Tab-separated table of C-alpha atoms and ligand atoms in Angstrom:
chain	number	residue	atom	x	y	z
A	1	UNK	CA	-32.881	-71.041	241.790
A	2	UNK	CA	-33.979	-68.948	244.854
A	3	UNK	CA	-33.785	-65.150	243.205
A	4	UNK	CA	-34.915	-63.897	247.326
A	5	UNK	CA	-32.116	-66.360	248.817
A	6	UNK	CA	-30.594	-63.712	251.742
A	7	UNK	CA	-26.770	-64.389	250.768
A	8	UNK	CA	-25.157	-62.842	247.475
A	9	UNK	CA	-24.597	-65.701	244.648
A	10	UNK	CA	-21.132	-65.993	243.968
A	11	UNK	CA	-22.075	-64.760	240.616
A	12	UNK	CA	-23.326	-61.310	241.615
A	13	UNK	CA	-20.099	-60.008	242.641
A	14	UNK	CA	-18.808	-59.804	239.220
A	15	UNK	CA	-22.296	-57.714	237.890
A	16	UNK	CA	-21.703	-54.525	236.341
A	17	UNK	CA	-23.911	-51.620	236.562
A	18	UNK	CA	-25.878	-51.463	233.579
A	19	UNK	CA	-27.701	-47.791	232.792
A	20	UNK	CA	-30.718	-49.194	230.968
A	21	UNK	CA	-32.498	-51.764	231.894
A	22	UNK	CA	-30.695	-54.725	230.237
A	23	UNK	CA	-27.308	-56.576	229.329
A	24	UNK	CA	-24.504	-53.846	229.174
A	25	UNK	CA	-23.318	-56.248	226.780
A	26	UNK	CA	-25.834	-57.686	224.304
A	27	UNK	CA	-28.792	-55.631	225.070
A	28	UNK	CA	-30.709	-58.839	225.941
A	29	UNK	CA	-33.594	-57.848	228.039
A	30	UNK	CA	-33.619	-58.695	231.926
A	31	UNK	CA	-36.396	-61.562	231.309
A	32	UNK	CA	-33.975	-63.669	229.089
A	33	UNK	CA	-31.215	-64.010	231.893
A	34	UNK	CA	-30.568	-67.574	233.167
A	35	UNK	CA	-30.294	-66.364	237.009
A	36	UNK	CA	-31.498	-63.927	238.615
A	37	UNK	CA	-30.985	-62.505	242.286
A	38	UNK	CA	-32.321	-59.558	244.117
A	39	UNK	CA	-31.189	-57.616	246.881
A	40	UNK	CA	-33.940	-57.145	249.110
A	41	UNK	CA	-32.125	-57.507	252.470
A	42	UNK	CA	-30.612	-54.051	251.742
A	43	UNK	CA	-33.314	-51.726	250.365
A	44	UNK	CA	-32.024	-47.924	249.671
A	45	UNK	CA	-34.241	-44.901	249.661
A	46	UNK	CA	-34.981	-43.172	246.543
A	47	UNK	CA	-34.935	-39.494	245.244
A	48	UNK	CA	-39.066	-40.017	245.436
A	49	UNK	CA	-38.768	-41.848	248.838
A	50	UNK	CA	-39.684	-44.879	247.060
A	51	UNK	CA	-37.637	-48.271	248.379
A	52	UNK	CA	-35.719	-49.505	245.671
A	53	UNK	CA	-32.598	-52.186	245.666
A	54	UNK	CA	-30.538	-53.840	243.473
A	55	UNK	CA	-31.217	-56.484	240.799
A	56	UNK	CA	-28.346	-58.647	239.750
A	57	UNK	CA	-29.233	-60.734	236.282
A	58	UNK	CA	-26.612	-63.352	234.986
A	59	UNK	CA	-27.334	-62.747	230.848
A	60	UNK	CA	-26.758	-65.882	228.800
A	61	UNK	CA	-23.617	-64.661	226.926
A	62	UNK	CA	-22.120	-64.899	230.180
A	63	UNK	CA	-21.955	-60.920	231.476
A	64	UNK	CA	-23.642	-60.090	235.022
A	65	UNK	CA	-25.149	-57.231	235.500
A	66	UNK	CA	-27.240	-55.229	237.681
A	67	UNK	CA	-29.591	-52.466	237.749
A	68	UNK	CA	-32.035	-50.440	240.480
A	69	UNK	CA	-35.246	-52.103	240.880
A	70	UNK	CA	-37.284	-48.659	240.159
A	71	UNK	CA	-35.736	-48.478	236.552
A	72	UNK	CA	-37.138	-52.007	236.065
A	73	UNK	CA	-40.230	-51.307	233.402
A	74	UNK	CA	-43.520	-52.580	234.739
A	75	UNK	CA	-43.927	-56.590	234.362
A	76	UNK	CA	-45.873	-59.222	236.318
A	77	UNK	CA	-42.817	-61.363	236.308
A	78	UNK	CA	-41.297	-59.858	239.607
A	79	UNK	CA	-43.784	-57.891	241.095
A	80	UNK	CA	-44.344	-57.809	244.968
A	81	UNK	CA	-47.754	-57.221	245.855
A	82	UNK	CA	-48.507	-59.327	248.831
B	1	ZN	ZN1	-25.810	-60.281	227.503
């Protein structure tokens, strides 16, 4: 799985927008989803001019969702510092 591929996953196109930060469905956190893919190519500006995009998670009971990157809580899982 390549989560900074540049084309959409098939999957992503079915995501929902989720409010918090996890499964609209289940409430499973973003860290237990079997795919994940991230929209880099097409970075928006935020209220705070910070660059955010979307984050597209496929949870395990089957829902897609996605969510902005700057509502993401603070983890060294995806973190871009390079
Ligand atoms: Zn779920």
């Amino acid at each position: 799985m390549d989560a900074f591929q540049p084309t959409p996953p098939e999957w992503t196109q079915r995501a929902k927008h989720a409010l918090q930060f996890c499964c609209p469905t289940c409430g499973a956190s973003a860290y237990d989803a079997q795919r994940v893919w991230l929209n880099r190519r097409a970075p928006v500006m935020s209220e705070d001019y910070q660059r955010k995009w979307q984050e597209f998670y496929d949870c395990e009971c089957g829902t897609a969702w996605w969510a902005w990157s700057s509502d993401r809580p603070p983890s060294d899982l995806t973190r871009e510092d390079s």
